[in-house]
mmCIF file of C-alpha atoms and ligand atoms in Angstrom:
data_model
loop_
_atom_site.group_PDB
_atom_site.id
_atom_site.type_symbol
_atom_site.label_atom_id
_atom_site.label_comp_id
_atom_site.label_asym_id
_atom_site.label_seq_id
_atom_site.Cartn_x
_atom_site.Cartn_y
_atom_site.Cartn_z
ATOM 1 C CA MET A 209 -8.309 -8.176 -15.741
ATOM 2 C CA ASN A 210 -6.751 -11.561 -15.493
ATOM 3 C CA HIS A 211 -3.712 -10.825 -13.385
ATOM 4 C CA ALA A 212 -2.564 -13.755 -11.155
ATOM 5 C CA ILE A 213 -1.495 -11.680 -8.137
ATOM 6 C CA GLN A 214 -1.503 -13.530 -4.815
ATOM 7 C CA LEU A 215 -1.573 -11.994 -1.339
ATOM 8 C CA ARG A 216 0.169 -13.291 1.697
ATOM 9 C CA PRO A 217 0.814 -11.895 5.253
ATOM 10 C CA VAL A 218 4.080 -10.118 5.845
ATOM 11 C CA THR A 219 6.584 -11.815 8.304
ATOM 12 C CA MET A 220 9.805 -10.642 9.876
ATOM 13 C CA GLN A 221 11.589 -12.512 7.029
ATOM 14 C CA ASP A 222 10.306 -9.705 4.765
ATOM 15 C CA ALA A 223 12.147 -6.962 6.707
ATOM 16 C CA THR A 224 15.053 -6.349 4.203
ATOM 17 C CA LEU A 225 12.698 -6.474 1.288
ATOM 18 C CA LEU A 226 10.323 -3.977 2.755
ATOM 19 C CA TYR A 227 13.144 -1.691 3.900
ATOM 20 C CA GLY A 228 14.468 -1.483 0.342
ATOM 21 C CA TRP A 229 11.066 -0.496 -0.997
ATOM 22 C CA ARG A 230 10.211 1.849 1.794
ATOM 23 C CA ASN A 231 13.481 3.941 1.186
ATOM 24 C CA ASP A 232 13.042 3.902 -2.578
ATOM 25 C CA VAL A 233 13.043 7.570 -3.754
ATOM 26 C CA LEU A 234 9.630 7.407 -5.493
ATOM 27 C CA THR A 235 8.132 5.672 -2.409
ATOM 28 C CA ARG A 236 9.315 8.475 -0.307
ATOM 29 C CA GLN A 237 8.121 11.121 -2.555
ATOM 30 C CA ALA A 238 4.681 9.604 -2.474
ATOM 31 C CA SER A 239 4.622 9.250 1.361
ATOM 32 C CA HIS A 240 3.669 11.850 4.066
ATOM 33 C CA SER A 241 7.262 11.308 5.445
ATOM 34 C CA ILE A 242 10.000 11.656 2.750
ATOM 35 C CA GLN A 243 13.008 11.112 4.937
ATOM 36 C CA GLU A 244 15.018 7.968 4.715
ATOM 37 C CA ILE A 245 14.193 5.602 7.555
ATOM 38 C CA PRO A 246 16.991 4.036 9.625
ATOM 39 C CA TRP A 247 17.183 0.285 9.740
ATOM 40 C CA GLU A 248 16.449 0.049 13.539
ATOM 41 C CA THR A 249 13.367 2.288 13.105
ATOM 42 C CA HIS A 250 12.139 0.123 10.364
ATOM 43 C CA LEU A 251 12.631 -3.150 12.417
ATOM 44 C CA ASN A 252 10.769 -1.666 15.428
ATOM 45 C CA TRP A 253 8.010 -0.437 13.138
ATOM 46 C CA LEU A 254 7.619 -3.986 11.550
ATOM 47 C CA GLU A 255 7.710 -5.794 14.919
ATOM 48 C CA GLU A 256 4.994 -3.498 16.217
ATOM 49 C CA SER A 257 2.893 -3.805 12.978
ATOM 50 C CA LEU A 258 2.843 -7.556 13.214
ATOM 51 C CA LYS A 259 1.532 -7.392 16.767
ATOM 52 C CA ASN A 260 -1.077 -4.730 15.882
ATOM 53 C CA SER A 261 -4.655 -6.070 15.387
ATOM 54 C CA GLN A 262 -5.613 -2.768 13.722
ATOM 55 C CA ARG A 263 -3.228 -3.183 11.027
ATOM 56 C CA VAL A 264 -3.071 -5.741 8.053
ATOM 57 C CA LEU A 265 0.184 -5.950 6.114
ATOM 58 C CA ASN A 266 0.387 -8.108 2.964
ATOM 59 C CA ILE A 267 3.010 -8.891 0.387
ATOM 60 C CA ALA A 268 1.784 -9.418 -3.313
ATOM 61 C CA GLU A 269 3.383 -12.126 -5.302
ATOM 62 C CA TYR A 270 3.284 -12.501 -8.944
ATOM 63 C CA ASP A 271 4.791 -15.678 -10.575
ATOM 64 C CA HIS A 272 6.246 -16.589 -7.087
ATOM 65 C CA ARG A 273 8.122 -13.346 -6.861
ATOM 66 C CA ALA A 274 7.370 -10.623 -4.383
ATOM 67 C CA VAL A 275 6.363 -7.538 -6.349
ATOM 68 C CA GLY A 276 4.698 -5.189 -3.768
ATOM 69 C CA THR A 277 3.119 -4.652 -0.498
ATOM 70 C CA VAL A 278 -0.348 -3.337 0.614
ATOM 71 C CA ARG A 279 -1.352 -2.189 4.101
ATOM 72 C CA ALA A 280 -4.529 -1.428 5.792
ATOM 73 C CA ASP A 281 -4.762 0.580 9.056
ATOM 74 C CA TRP A 282 -8.137 0.692 10.958
ATOM 75 C CA ARG A 283 -9.182 4.267 11.504
ATOM 76 C CA GLY A 284 -12.368 3.488 13.505
ATOM 77 C CA ASP A 285 -14.759 3.785 10.547
ATOM 78 C CA ALA A 286 -12.743 2.703 7.638
ATOM 79 C CA TRP A 287 -9.505 0.835 6.643
ATOM 80 C CA MET A 288 -6.915 3.359 5.358
ATOM 81 C CA LEU A 289 -4.899 1.575 2.634
ATOM 82 C CA SER A 290 -1.369 2.410 1.298
ATOM 83 C CA TRP A 291 0.672 0.501 -1.188
ATOM 84 C CA THR A 292 3.989 0.176 -2.853
ATOM 85 C CA ILE A 293 5.298 -1.733 -5.880
ATOM 86 C CA ALA A 294 8.904 -2.917 -6.095
ATOM 87 C CA PRO A 295 10.830 -0.402 -8.294
ATOM 88 C CA GLU A 296 11.740 -3.210 -10.770
ATOM 89 C CA ALA A 297 8.098 -4.367 -11.036
ATOM 90 C CA ARG A 298 6.395 -1.068 -11.816
ATOM 91 C CA GLY A 299 4.308 -0.379 -14.859
ATOM 92 C CA ALA A 300 3.091 -4.039 -15.280
ATOM 93 C CA GLY A 301 -0.372 -3.602 -13.797
ATOM 94 C CA HIS A 302 0.554 -5.008 -10.338
ATOM 95 C CA ALA A 303 -0.599 -2.137 -8.336
ATOM 96 C CA LYS A 304 -4.177 -2.240 -9.771
ATOM 97 C CA ALA A 305 -4.375 -6.106 -9.338
ATOM 98 C CA MET A 306 -2.991 -5.971 -5.770
ATOM 99 C CA VAL A 307 -5.030 -3.164 -4.292
ATOM 100 C CA ALA A 308 -8.328 -4.436 -5.916
ATOM 101 C CA LEU A 309 -7.770 -7.917 -4.582
ATOM 102 C CA PHE A 310 -6.959 -6.509 -1.239
ATOM 103 C CA ALA A 311 -9.771 -4.101 -0.993
ATOM 104 C CA ALA A 312 -12.266 -6.799 -2.086
ATOM 105 C CA GLN A 313 -11.276 -8.751 1.086
ATOM 106 C CA MET A 314 -12.299 -5.788 3.195
ATOM 107 C CA LYS A 315 -16.017 -5.802 3.937
ATOM 108 C CA GLU A 316 -15.754 -2.502 5.906
ATOM 109 C CA PRO A 317 -15.301 0.839 4.136
ATOM 110 C CA VAL A 318 -11.850 1.628 2.822
ATOM 111 C CA CYS A 319 -10.005 4.732 1.880
ATOM 112 C CA ALA A 320 -6.650 5.994 0.698
ATOM 113 C CA GLU A 321 -4.821 9.255 0.625
ATOM 114 C CA VAL A 322 -2.916 9.860 -2.647
ATOM 115 C CA LYS A 323 -0.825 12.889 -3.674
ATOM 116 C CA SER A 324 -2.595 14.662 -6.714
ATOM 117 C CA ALA A 325 0.596 14.152 -8.940
ATOM 118 C CA ASN A 326 0.655 10.373 -8.340
ATOM 119 C CA ILE A 327 -1.449 9.456 -11.428
ATOM 120 C CA ALA A 328 -0.735 5.741 -11.197
ATOM 121 C CA SER A 329 -2.071 5.553 -7.714
ATOM 122 C CA ILE A 330 -5.216 7.525 -8.406
ATOM 123 C CA LYS A 331 -5.949 5.061 -11.335
ATOM 124 C CA THR A 332 -5.186 2.203 -8.732
ATOM 125 C CA ALA A 333 -7.561 3.638 -6.124
ATOM 126 C CA GLU A 334 -10.217 4.051 -8.705
ATOM 127 C CA TYR A 335 -9.685 0.575 -10.139
ATOM 128 C CA ALA A 336 -10.138 -0.861 -6.594
ATOM 129 C CA GLY A 337 -13.621 0.847 -6.382
ATOM 130 C CA MET A 338 -12.826 4.017 -4.616
ATOM 131 C CA HIS A 339 -13.904 7.401 -5.711
ATOM 132 C CA LEU A 340 -12.534 10.790 -4.833
ATOM 133 C CA LEU A 341 -14.115 12.040 -1.469
ATOM 134 C CA GLN A 342 -12.193 15.042 -0.712
ATOM 135 C CA ARG A 343 -9.090 17.199 -1.671
ATOM 136 C CA ASP A 344 -6.878 18.950 0.848
ATOM 137 C CA HIS A 345 -4.137 20.983 -1.054
ATOM 138 C CA ASP A 346 -2.149 18.237 -2.960
ATOM 139 C CA VAL A 347 -3.656 15.322 -1.004
ATOM 140 C CA LEU A 348 -6.704 13.478 -2.396
ATOM 141 C CA THR A 349 -8.855 11.182 -0.218
ATOM 142 C CA PHE A 350 -10.436 8.182 -1.997
ATOM 143 C CA TYR A 351 -13.252 6.214 -0.441
ATOM 144 C CA ARG A 352 -15.247 3.050 -0.991
ATOM 145 C CA SER A 353 -18.358 2.130 1.267
ATOM 146 C CA ALA A 354 -18.721 -1.112 3.016
ATOM 147 C CA LEU A 355 -19.388 -4.071 0.864
ATOM 148 C CA SER A 356 -22.846 -5.797 1.320
HETATM 149 C C1 COA B 54 2.331 4.115 -7.703
HETATM 150 C C2 COA B 54 2.710 2.688 -7.848
HETATM 151 C C3 COA B 54 2.092 1.961 -6.713
HETATM 152 C C4 COA B 54 2.092 2.135 -9.163
HETATM 153 O O1 COA B 54 2.309 0.856 -9.399
HETATM 154 P P1 COA B 54 2.320 0.087 -10.795
HETATM 155 O O2 COA B 54 2.276 -1.371 -10.519
HETATM 156 O O3 COA B 54 3.470 0.673 -11.561
HETATM 157 O O4 COA B 54 0.990 0.509 -11.338
HETATM 158 P P2 COA B 54 0.089 -0.187 -12.395
HETATM 159 O O5 COA B 54 1.035 -0.756 -13.481
HETATM 160 O O6 COA B 54 -0.982 -1.111 -11.848
HETATM 161 O O7 COA B 54 -0.549 1.057 -13.211
HETATM 162 C C5 COA B 54 -1.734 1.721 -12.666
HETATM 163 C C6 COA B 54 -2.135 2.785 -13.792
HETATM 164 O O8 COA B 54 -1.211 3.754 -13.720
HETATM 165 C C7 COA B 54 -0.538 3.945 -14.965
HETATM 166 N N1 COA B 54 0.876 4.348 -14.646
HETATM 167 C C8 COA B 54 1.714 3.525 -14.144
HETATM 168 N N2 COA B 54 2.879 4.192 -13.846
HETATM 169 C C9 COA B 54 2.560 5.488 -14.272
HETATM 170 C C10 COA B 54 3.311 6.773 -14.124
HETATM 171 N N3 COA B 54 4.582 6.699 -13.871
HETATM 172 N N4 COA B 54 2.751 7.831 -14.647
HETATM 173 C C11 COA B 54 1.448 7.890 -15.019
HETATM 174 N N5 COA B 54 0.535 6.730 -15.070
HETATM 175 C C12 COA B 54 1.344 5.573 -14.753
HETATM 176 C C13 COA B 54 -0.706 2.588 -15.629
HETATM 177 O O9 COA B 54 -0.632 2.808 -17.141
HETATM 178 C C14 COA B 54 -2.144 2.178 -15.179
HETATM 179 O O10 COA B 54 -3.156 3.046 -15.881
HETATM 180 P P3 COA B 54 -4.190 2.288 -16.874
HETATM 181 O O11 COA B 54 -5.099 1.670 -15.917
HETATM 182 O O12 COA B 54 -4.780 3.571 -17.631
HETATM 183 O O13 COA B 54 -3.465 1.328 -17.757
HETATM 184 C C15 COA B 54 4.261 2.555 -7.954
HETATM 185 O O14 COA B 54 4.739 3.379 -8.980
HETATM 186 C C16 COA B 54 4.908 2.817 -6.663
HETATM 187 O O15 COA B 54 5.094 1.876 -5.782
HETATM 188 N N6 COA B 54 5.229 4.026 -6.446
HETATM 189 C C17 COA B 54 5.865 4.462 -5.220
HETATM 190 C C18 COA B 54 4.997 4.400 -3.913
HETATM 191 C C19 COA B 54 3.573 4.868 -4.182
HETATM 192 O O16 COA B 54 3.321 5.996 -4.968
HETATM 193 N N7 COA B 54 2.714 4.350 -3.434
HETATM 194 C C20 COA B 54 1.311 4.859 -3.317
HETATM 195 C C21 COA B 54 1.122 5.853 -2.320
HETATM 196 S S1 COA B 54 -0.638 6.303 -2.241
#
């Protein structure tokens, strides 16, 4: 797929943008915690995230516009990936392009937890090279081995 997504690190300047995406109703439905997050909690989370060497937080840009965010958390043996596309930018192939590009930069194993009803994210995980590893009720775990 020729899809000119670019990735850049998140900064504190992205706090408002990320807050809006995080509290979007579909994003919350797809998350483990579905409650709305207060602004102060979000700011603290972002500050801590940017100091955390076990976490990588990127913004995806398409045509110089921020269209999504992808995150990796080191879990000791693999990076756990999660992602969100801006509500107004969904359905344009950005998730597939963003997660595939991000995962390709990770030499270590990567995995992702996706709710079984989240068809777009299942396709996104598979497109990024992950395969279904296990199912726990309505949560599917996708996995890709280390890159050689
Ligand atoms: C899920 C999400 C990331 C998908 O982003 P997107 O940019 O719209 O996805 P893409 O356009 O790359 O589409 C990926 C695939 O899913 C399909 N798809 C997109 N939206 C869909 C929908 N609502 N229902 C079913 N399939 C859908 C696309 O057609 C594509 O499939 P294809 O490869 O067969 O063409 C986005 O909707 C989102 O941010 N949702 C809220 C947060 C979330 O679910 N995060 C993931 C948690 S694991």
